[in-house]
C-alpha positions as a printed NumPy array, in Angstrom:
array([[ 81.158,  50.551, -23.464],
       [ 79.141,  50.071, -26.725],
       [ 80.993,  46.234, -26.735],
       [ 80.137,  45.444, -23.226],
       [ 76.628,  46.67 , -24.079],
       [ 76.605,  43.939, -27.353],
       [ 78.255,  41.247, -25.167],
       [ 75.92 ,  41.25 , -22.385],
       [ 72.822,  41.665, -24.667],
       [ 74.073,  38.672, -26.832],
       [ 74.094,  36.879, -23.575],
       [ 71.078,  37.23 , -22.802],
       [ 69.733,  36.223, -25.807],
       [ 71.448,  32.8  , -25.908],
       [ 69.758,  32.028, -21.694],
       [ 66.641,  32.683, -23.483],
       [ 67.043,  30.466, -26.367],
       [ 68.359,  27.96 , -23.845],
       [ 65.832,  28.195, -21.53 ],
       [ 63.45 ,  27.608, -24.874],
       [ 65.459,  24.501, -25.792],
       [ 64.561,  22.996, -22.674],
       [ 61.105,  23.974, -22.32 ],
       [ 60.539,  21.836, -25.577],
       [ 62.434,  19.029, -24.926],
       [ 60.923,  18.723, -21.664],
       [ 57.572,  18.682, -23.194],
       [ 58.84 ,  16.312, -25.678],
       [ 59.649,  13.919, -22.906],
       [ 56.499,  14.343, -21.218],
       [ 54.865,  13.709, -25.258],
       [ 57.044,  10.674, -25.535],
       [ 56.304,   9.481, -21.98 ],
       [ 52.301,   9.712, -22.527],
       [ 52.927,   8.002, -25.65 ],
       [ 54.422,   4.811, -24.521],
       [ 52.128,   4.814, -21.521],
       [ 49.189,   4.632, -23.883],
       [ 50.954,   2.399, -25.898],
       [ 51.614,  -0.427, -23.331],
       [ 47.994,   0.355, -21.424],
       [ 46.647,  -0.826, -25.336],
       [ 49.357,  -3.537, -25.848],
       [ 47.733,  -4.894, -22.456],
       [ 44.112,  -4.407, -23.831],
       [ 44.874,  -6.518, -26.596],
       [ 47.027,  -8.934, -24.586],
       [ 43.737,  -9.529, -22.129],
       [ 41.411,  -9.729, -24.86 ],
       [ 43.724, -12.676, -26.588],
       [ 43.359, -14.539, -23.778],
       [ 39.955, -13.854, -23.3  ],
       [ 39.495, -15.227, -26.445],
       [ 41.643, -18.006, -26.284],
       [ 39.76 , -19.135, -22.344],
       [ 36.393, -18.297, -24.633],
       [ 37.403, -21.095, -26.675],
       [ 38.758, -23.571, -24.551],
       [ 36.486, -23.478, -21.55 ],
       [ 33.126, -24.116, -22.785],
       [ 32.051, -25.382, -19.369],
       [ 29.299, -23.19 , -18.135],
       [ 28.099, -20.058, -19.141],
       [ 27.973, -18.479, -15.369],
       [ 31.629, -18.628, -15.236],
       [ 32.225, -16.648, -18.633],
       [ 30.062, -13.853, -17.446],
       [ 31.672, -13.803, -14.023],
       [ 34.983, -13.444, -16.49 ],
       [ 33.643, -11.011, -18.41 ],
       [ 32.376,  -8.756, -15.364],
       [ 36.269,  -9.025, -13.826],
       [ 37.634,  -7.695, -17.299],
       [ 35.331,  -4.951, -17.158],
       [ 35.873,  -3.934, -13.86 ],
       [ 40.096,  -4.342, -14.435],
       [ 39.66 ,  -2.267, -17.586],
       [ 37.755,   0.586, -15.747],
       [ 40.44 ,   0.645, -13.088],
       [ 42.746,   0.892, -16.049],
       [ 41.384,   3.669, -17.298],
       [ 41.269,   5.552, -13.905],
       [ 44.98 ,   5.264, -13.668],
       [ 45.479,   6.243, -16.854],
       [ 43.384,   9.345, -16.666],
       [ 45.086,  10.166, -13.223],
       [ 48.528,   9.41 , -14.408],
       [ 48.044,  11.93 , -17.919],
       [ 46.342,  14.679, -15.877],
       [ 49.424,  14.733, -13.266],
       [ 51.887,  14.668, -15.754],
       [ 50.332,  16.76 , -19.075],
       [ 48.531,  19.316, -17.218],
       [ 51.188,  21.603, -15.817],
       [ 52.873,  21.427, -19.363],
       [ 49.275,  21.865, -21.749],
       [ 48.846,  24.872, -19.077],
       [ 52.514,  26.79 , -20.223],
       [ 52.535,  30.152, -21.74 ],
       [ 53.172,  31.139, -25.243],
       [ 56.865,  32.202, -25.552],
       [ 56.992,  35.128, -27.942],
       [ 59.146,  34.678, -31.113],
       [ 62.591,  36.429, -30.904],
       [ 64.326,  38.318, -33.15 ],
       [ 67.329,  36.624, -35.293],
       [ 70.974,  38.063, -33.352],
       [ 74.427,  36.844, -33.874],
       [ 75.709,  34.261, -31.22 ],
       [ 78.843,  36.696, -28.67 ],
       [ 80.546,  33.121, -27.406],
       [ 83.72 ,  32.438, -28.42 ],
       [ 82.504,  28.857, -28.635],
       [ 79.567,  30.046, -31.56 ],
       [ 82.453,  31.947, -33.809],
       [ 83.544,  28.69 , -35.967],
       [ 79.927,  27.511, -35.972],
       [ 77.163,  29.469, -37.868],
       [ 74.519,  31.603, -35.774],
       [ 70.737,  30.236, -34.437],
       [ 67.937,  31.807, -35.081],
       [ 66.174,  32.366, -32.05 ],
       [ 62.134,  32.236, -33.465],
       [ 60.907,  29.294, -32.256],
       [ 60.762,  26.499, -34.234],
       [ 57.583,  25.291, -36.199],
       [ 55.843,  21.944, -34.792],
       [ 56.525,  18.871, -37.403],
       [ 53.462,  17.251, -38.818],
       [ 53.745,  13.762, -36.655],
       [ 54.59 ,  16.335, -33.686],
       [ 50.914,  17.652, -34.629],
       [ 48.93 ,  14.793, -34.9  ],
       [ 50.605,  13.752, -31.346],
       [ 49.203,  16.399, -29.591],
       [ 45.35 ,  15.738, -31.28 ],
       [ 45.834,  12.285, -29.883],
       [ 46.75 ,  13.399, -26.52 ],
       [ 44.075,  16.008, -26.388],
       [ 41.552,  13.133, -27.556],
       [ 42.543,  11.086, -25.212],
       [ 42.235,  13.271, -22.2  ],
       [ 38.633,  14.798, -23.35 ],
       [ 37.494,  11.015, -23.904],
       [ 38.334,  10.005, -20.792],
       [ 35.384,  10.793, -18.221],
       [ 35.618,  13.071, -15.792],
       [ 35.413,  12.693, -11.695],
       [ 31.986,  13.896, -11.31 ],
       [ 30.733,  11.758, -14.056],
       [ 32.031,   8.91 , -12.845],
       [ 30.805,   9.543,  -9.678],
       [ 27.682,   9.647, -11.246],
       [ 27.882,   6.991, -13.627],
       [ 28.538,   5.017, -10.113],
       [ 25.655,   6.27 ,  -8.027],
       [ 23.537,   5.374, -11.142],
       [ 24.745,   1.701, -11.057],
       [ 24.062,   1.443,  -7.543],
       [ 20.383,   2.79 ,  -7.544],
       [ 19.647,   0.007, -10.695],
       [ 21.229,  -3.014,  -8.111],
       [ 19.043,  -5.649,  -7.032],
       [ 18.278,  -5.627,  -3.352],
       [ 17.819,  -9.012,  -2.006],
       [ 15.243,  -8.778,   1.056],
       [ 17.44 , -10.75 ,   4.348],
       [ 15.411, -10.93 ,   7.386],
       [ 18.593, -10.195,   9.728],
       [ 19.509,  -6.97 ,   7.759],
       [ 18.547,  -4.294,   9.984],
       [ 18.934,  -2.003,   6.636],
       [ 15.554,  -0.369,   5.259],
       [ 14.617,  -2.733,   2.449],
       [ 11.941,  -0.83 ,   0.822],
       [ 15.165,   1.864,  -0.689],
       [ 14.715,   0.572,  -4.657],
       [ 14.018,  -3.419,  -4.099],
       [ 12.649,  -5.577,  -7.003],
       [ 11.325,  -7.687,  -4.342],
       [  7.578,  -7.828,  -3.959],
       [  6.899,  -6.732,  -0.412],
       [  3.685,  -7.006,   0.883],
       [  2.314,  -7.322,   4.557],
       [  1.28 , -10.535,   6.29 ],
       [ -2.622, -11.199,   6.199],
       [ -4.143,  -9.829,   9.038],
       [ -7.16 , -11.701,  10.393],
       [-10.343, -10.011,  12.554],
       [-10.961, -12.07 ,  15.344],
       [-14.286, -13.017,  15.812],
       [-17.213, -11.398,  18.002],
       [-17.44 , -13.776,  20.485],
       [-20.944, -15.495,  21.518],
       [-22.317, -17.915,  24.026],
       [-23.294, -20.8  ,  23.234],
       [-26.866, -22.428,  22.494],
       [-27.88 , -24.984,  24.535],
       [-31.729, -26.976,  24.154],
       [-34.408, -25.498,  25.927],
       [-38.048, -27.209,  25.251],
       [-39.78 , -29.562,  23.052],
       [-43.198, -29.579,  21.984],
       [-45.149, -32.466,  19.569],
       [-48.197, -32.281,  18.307],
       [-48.097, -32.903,  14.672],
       [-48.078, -36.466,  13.097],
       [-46.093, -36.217,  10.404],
       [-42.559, -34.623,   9.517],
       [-42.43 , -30.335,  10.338],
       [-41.65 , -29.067,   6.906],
       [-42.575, -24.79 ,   7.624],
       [-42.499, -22.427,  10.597],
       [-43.452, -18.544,  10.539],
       [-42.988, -16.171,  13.537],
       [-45.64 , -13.484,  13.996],
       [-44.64 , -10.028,  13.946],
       [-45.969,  -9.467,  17.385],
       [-43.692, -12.675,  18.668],
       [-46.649, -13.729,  20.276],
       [-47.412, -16.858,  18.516],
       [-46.206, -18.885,  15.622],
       [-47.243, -21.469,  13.035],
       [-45.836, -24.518,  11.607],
       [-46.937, -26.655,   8.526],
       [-46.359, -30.641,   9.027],
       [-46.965, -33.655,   6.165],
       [-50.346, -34.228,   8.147],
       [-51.535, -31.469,   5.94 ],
       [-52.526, -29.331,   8.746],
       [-50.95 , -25.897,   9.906],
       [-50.722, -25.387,  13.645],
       [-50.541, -22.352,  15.885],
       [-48.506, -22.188,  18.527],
       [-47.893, -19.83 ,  21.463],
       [-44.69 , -18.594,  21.714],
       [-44.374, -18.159,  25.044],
       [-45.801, -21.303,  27.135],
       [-45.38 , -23.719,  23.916],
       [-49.17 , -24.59 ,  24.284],
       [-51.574, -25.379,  21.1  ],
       [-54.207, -22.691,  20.013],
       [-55.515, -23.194,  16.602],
       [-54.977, -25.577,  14.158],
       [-56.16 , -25.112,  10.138],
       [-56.9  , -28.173,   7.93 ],
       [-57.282, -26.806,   4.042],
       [-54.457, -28.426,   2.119],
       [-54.653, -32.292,   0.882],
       [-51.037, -32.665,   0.845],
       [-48.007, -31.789,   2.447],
       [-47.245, -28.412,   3.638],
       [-43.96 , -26.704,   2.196],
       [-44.037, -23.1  ,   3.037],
       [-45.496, -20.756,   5.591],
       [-45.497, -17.017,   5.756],
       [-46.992, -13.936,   7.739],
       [-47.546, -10.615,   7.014],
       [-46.338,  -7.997,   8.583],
       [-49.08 ,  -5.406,   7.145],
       [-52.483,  -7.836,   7.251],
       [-53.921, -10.353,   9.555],
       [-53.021, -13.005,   7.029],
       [-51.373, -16.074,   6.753],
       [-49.988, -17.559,   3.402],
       [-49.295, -21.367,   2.786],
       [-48.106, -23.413,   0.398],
       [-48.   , -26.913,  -0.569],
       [-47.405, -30.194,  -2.182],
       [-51.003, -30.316,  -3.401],
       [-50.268, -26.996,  -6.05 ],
       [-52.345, -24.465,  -4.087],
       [-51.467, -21.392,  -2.398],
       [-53.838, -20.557,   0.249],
       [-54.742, -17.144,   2.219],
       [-55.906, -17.247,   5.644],
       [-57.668, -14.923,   8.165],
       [-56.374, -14.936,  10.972],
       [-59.258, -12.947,  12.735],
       [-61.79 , -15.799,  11.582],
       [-59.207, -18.342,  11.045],
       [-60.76 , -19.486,   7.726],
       [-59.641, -19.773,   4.388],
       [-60.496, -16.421,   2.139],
       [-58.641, -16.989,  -1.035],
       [-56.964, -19.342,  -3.292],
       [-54.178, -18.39 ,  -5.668],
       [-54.469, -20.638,  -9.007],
       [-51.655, -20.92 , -11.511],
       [-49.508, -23.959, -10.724],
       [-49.34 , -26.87 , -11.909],
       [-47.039, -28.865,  -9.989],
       [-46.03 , -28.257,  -6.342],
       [-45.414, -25.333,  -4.351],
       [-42.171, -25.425,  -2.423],
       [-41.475, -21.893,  -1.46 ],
       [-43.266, -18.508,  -0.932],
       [-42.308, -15.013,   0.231],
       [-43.394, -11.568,   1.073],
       [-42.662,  -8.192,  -0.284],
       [-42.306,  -6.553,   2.711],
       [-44.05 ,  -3.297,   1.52 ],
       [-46.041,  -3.86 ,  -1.07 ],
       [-48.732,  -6.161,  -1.551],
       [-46.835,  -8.565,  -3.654],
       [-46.939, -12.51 ,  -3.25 ],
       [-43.982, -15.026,  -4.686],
       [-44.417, -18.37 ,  -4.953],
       [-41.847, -20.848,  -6.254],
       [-42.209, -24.684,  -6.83 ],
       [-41.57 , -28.123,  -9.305],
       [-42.832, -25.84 , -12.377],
       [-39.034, -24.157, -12.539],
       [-40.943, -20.308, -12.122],
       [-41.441, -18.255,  -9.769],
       [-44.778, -16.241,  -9.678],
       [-45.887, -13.107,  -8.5  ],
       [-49.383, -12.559,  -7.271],
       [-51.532,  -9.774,  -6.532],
       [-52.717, -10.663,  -2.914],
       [-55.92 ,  -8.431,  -3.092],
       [-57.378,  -9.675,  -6.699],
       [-55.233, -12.735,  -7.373],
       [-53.975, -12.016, -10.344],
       [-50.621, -13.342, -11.407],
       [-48.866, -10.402, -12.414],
       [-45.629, -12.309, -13.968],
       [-44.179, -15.876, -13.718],
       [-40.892, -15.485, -14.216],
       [-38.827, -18.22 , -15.844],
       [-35.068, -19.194, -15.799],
       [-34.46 , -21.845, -13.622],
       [-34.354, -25.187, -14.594],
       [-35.012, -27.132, -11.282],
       [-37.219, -27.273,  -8.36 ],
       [-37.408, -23.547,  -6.763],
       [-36.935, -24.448,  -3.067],
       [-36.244, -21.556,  -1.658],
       [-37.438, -17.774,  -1.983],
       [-36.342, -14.099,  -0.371],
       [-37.854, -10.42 ,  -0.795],
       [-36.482,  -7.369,   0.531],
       [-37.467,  -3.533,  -0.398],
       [-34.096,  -2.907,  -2.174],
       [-32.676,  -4.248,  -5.158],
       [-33.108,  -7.324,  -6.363],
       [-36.374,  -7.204,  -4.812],
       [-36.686, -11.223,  -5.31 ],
       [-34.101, -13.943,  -4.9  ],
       [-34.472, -17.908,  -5.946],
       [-32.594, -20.542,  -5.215],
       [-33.062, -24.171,  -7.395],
       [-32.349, -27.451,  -7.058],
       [-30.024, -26.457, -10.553],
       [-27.268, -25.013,  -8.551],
       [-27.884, -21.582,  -9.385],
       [-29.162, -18.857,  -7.274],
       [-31.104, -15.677,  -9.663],
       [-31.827, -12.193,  -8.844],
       [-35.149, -10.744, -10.384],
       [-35.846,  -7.524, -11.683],
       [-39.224,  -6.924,  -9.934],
       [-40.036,  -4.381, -12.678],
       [-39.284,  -6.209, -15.644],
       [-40.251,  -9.628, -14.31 ],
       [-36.81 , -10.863, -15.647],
       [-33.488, -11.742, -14.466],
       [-30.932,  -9.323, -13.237],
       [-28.041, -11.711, -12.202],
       [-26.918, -15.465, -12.386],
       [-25.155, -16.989,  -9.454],
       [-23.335, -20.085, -10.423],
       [-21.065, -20.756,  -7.576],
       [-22.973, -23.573,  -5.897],
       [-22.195, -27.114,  -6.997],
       [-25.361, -28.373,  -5.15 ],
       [-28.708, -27.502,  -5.18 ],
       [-29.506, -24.365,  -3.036],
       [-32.26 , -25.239,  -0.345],
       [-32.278, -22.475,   2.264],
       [-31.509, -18.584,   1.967],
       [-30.862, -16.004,   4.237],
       [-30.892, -11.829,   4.5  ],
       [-29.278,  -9.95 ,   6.381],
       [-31.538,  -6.966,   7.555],
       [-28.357,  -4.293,   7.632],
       [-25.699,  -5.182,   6.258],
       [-27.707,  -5.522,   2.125],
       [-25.822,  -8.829,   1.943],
       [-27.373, -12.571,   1.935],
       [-26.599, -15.986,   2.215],
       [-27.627, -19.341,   0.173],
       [-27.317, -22.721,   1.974],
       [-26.203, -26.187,  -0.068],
       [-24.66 , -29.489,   0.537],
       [-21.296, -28.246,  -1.106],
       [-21.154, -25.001,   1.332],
       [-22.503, -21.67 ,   2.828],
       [-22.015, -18.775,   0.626],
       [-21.996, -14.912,   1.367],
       [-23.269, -12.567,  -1.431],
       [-22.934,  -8.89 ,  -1.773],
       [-26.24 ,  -6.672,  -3.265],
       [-27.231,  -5.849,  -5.771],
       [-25.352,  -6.803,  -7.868],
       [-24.662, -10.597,  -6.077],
       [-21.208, -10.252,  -5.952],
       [-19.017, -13.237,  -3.74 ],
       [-17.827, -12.026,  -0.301],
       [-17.134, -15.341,   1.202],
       [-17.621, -19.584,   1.784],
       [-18.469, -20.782,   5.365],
       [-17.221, -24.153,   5.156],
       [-17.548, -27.011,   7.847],
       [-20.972, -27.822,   7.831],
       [-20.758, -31.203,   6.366],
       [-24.201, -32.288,   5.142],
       [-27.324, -31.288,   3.402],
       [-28.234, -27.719,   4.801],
       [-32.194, -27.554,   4.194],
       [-32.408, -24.443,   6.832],
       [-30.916, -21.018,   8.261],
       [-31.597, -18.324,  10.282],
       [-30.241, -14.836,  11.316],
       [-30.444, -12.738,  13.966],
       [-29.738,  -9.235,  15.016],
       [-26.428, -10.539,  16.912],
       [-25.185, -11.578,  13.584],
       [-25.371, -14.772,  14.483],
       [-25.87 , -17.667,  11.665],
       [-27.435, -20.875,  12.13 ],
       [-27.157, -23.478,   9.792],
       [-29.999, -26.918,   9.721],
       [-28.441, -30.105,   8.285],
       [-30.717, -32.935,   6.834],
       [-28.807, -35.438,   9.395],
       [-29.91 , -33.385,  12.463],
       [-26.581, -31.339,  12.726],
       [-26.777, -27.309,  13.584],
       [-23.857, -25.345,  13.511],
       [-23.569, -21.536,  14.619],
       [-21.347, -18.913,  12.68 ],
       [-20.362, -15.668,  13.31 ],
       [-21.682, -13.5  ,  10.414],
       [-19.096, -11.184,   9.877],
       [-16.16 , -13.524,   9.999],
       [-17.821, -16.836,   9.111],
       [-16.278, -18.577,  12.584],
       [-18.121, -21.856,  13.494],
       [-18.091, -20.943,  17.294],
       [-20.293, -24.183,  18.047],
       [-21.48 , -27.461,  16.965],
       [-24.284, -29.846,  18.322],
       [-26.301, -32.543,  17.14 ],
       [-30.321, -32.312,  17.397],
       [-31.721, -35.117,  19.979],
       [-34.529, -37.763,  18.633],
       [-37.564, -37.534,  20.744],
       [-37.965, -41.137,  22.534],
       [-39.162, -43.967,  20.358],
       [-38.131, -42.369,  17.076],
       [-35.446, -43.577,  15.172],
       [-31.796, -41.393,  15.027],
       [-32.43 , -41.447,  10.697],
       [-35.065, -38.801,  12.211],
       [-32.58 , -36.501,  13.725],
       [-33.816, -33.947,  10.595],
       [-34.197, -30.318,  10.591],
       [-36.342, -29.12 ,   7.999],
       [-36.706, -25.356,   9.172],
       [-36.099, -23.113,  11.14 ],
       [-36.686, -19.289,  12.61 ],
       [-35.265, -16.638,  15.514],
       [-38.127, -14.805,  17.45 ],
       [-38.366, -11.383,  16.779],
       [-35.85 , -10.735,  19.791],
       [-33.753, -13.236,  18.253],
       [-32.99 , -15.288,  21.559],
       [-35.158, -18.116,  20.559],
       [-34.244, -20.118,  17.971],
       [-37.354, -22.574,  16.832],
       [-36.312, -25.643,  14.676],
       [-38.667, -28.213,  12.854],
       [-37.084, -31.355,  12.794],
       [-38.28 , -34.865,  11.231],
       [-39.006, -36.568,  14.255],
       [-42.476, -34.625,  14.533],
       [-41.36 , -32.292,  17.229],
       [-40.21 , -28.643,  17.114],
       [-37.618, -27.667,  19.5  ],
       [-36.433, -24.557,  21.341],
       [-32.758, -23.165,  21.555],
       [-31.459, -20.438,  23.413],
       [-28.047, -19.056,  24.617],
       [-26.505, -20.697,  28.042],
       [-26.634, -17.888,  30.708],
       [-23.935, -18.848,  32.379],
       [-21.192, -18.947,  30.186],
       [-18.788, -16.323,  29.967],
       [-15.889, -15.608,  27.364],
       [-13.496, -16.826,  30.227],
       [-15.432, -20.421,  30.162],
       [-16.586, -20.477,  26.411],
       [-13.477, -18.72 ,  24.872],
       [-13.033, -18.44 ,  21.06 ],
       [-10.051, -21.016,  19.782],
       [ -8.918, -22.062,  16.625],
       [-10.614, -18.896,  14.978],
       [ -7.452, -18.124,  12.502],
       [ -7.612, -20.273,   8.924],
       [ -5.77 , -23.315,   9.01 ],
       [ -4.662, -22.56 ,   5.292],
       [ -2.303, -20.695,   5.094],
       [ -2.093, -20.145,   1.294],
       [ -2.443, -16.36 ,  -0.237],
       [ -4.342, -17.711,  -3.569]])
């Protein structure tokens, strides 16, 4: 029994050295079988990048195609790698993953066949040194090769940093990560749409060319100033003459009423700016200072503050109650032909025959702000009551400002001549004088030319008289009073029976189309 016992132990011992024997050669095959795997996937590496090289050197064509070479190799070499990684981990993994086998004792080998041959040890045997530094290289290889989620990642990445290209007919969103400047198409306000003007009455009296007009307050009357060097007053209502004032030796330039006082304040050729009562229609003061003519004058609309602006280049500011001059501001170096006052600042705005329009510092007596925009000499200026915006008038075009500091809003072009006069009314609608009888009517807001006429020469004048040299609304605004050269002034008001159906607003949208 005790041999039996020996026997079947001995057996035992040699399946389990066996069994050991074949563990290790199987994971020397699967060693060996990495191996050359790597070994060919780096024998191709090398292969591709010789002939890389070698199409580097012989096609020299274009550089396009190189990169597009370049980008293939890449992408094969990545797809390499995949398979590699996939191929190892299938393969290595179940055999890196293997229990420990613990070392066995040394026994005698029981076969008959083991008696003439000497007995095994069955400890297993230590790895060899190259056997060693084959497994670092395996284990290298496998940790350096990236894993799935990082390459999932590493391809998300490349996808979010792709250029987009925008494609009208891609029903895609294209605002997902585009390098593509998107912007929206300019959008344009249509205009407010307005009836047209038509010519209403004509009146003559004066002999000579209608340089002024002023509106009273009470739109009962007004007054015009004519190169016969007389001022006439008008009424408003039936057209007929009332009063007429003779006081200047030269030509009249510039007519204003106040709001506050019964006065009326004129200016002219002849250097003198005159006050007169309108209660006793006589002459009560006389403003001295300059020496050249007057072309302009204004009114602070609540103080009793006078400007006056002319061929001297300054514009003065008088004390109406003791005529003093309380500052002549200078700056401009042309004629001052037109002059604006408001209660907010700038409290005084010039315009000059030297292309610039100035904002004054009614404190200081200096100026706040330059305008240089104009290319022409400014000869007409406009507020708006609301809005604490104005307009300047040239021959180049129409320009909007924006207070108080005078920044640009906007050109109104089209008017194609000399623009000596505008107006303004509460309808926001802008009408622009030419110096070859032309009138044209804008829409404020959106600076639409909505209509265009041509001013009719009374009868035995000549059509170089077709002039407007001023103009003014009423205080309703649906009057529009122009002084023209042929010695008449003429009505305008809006056609009653037009309608937006019959008068519609066309061609309101820019022609130019350009963004800069």
């Amino acid at each position: 029994m005790v041999g039996l016992k020996d026997t079947t132990e001995e057996n035992s011992n040699g399946e389990s050295t066996l069994s050991q024997n074949i563990k290790q050669n199987i994971d020397r095959i699967y060693k060996s079988s990495i191996l050359n795997t790597l070994k060919l996937y780096n024998n191709n590496n090398n292969n591709n990048n010789n002939n890389n090289n070698n199409n580097n050197t012989t096609s020299t064509t274009t550089n396009t195609n190189n990169n597009k070479t370049s980008i293939d190799d890449n992408g094969e070499d990545e797809s390499k790698r995949i398979k590699l990684y996939s191929k190892i981990k299938d393969e290595y993994e179940p055999v890196k993953d293997l229990p420990m086998v613990a070392p066995q004792q040394r026994k005698p080998a029981a076969t008959a066949k083991q008696t003439s041959t000497p007995t095994t040890t069955s400890t297993e045997s230590k790895p060899t040194i190259e056997e060693m530094e084959i497994d670092k290289s395996i284990d290298n290889i496998i940790k350096s090769l990236p894993k799935q989620d990082e390459k999932r990642r590493k391809i998300e990445d490349d996808k979010s940093s792709q250029i987009t290209i925008y494609n009208k007919t891609n029903t895609d969103d294209i605002n997902n990560r585009t390098l593509i400047n998107q912007y929206e198409p300019l959008t344009y306000t249509k205009p407010e749409w307005h009836p047209p003007w038509k010519l209403m009455r004509v009146i003559s009296g004066h002999t000579g060319w209608v340089r002024a007009i002023a509106v009273d307050k009470s739109n009962e009357w007004f007054a015009t100033g004519s190169t016969d060097n007389t001022i006439k007053v008008w009424d408003l209502a039936s057209g007929e003459l009332k009063v007429t004032l003779t006081g200047h030796v030269s030509a009249i330039r510039g007519l204003e009423v106040s709001s506050r006082h019964p006065y009326l304040f004129s200016v002219g050729e002849d250097n003198k700016v005159l006050c007169w009562d309108l209660e006793s229609n006589k002459q009560v003061r006389n403003y001295y200072g300059h020496r050249q003519g007057v072309y302009s004058v204004a009114l602070h609309p609540t103080l009793d503050v006078l400007f006056s602006g002319g061929r001297d280049n300054c514009v003065r500011v008088w004390d109406m109650r003791t005529r003093a001059n309380i500052f002549e501001m200078k700056g401009h170096k042309g004629t001052i032909l037109s002059l604006k006052s408001q209660n907010a600042d700038p409290q005084v705005i010039s315009g000059s025959m030297d292309t610039t329009v100035k904002l004054w510092d009614l404190a200081t007596g200096t100026s706040a702000a330059t305008l240089t925009n104009h290319k022409k000499g400014v000869r007409s200026m406009v507020i708006h009551e609301k809005e604490y915006s104005f307009a300047t008038g040239a021959a180049d075009n129409i320009k909007q400002w924006k207070c108080p500091d005078g920044s640009f809003i906007k050109n109104l072009s089209g008017h194609n001549s000399i623009i000596n006069a505008m107006a303004l009314n509460a309808d926001n609608v802008l009408v622009s004088g030419g110096d070859n009888g032309s009138i044209s009517f804008w829409d404020w807001k959106t600076g639409y030319c909505f209509q265009k006429t041509q001013s009719i020469v009374q009868p035995g004048s000549l059509e170089g008289e077709a002039g407007i040299f001023d103009m003014a609304f009423d205080k309703t605004g649906s009057r529009l009073i122009t002084c023209e050269a042929d010695k008449t002034i003429k009505f305008y008001k809006e056609d009653e029976d037009a309608t937006p159906y019959t008068h519609p607003v066309v061609d309101w949208k820019p022609k130019n189309n350009d963004r800069y």
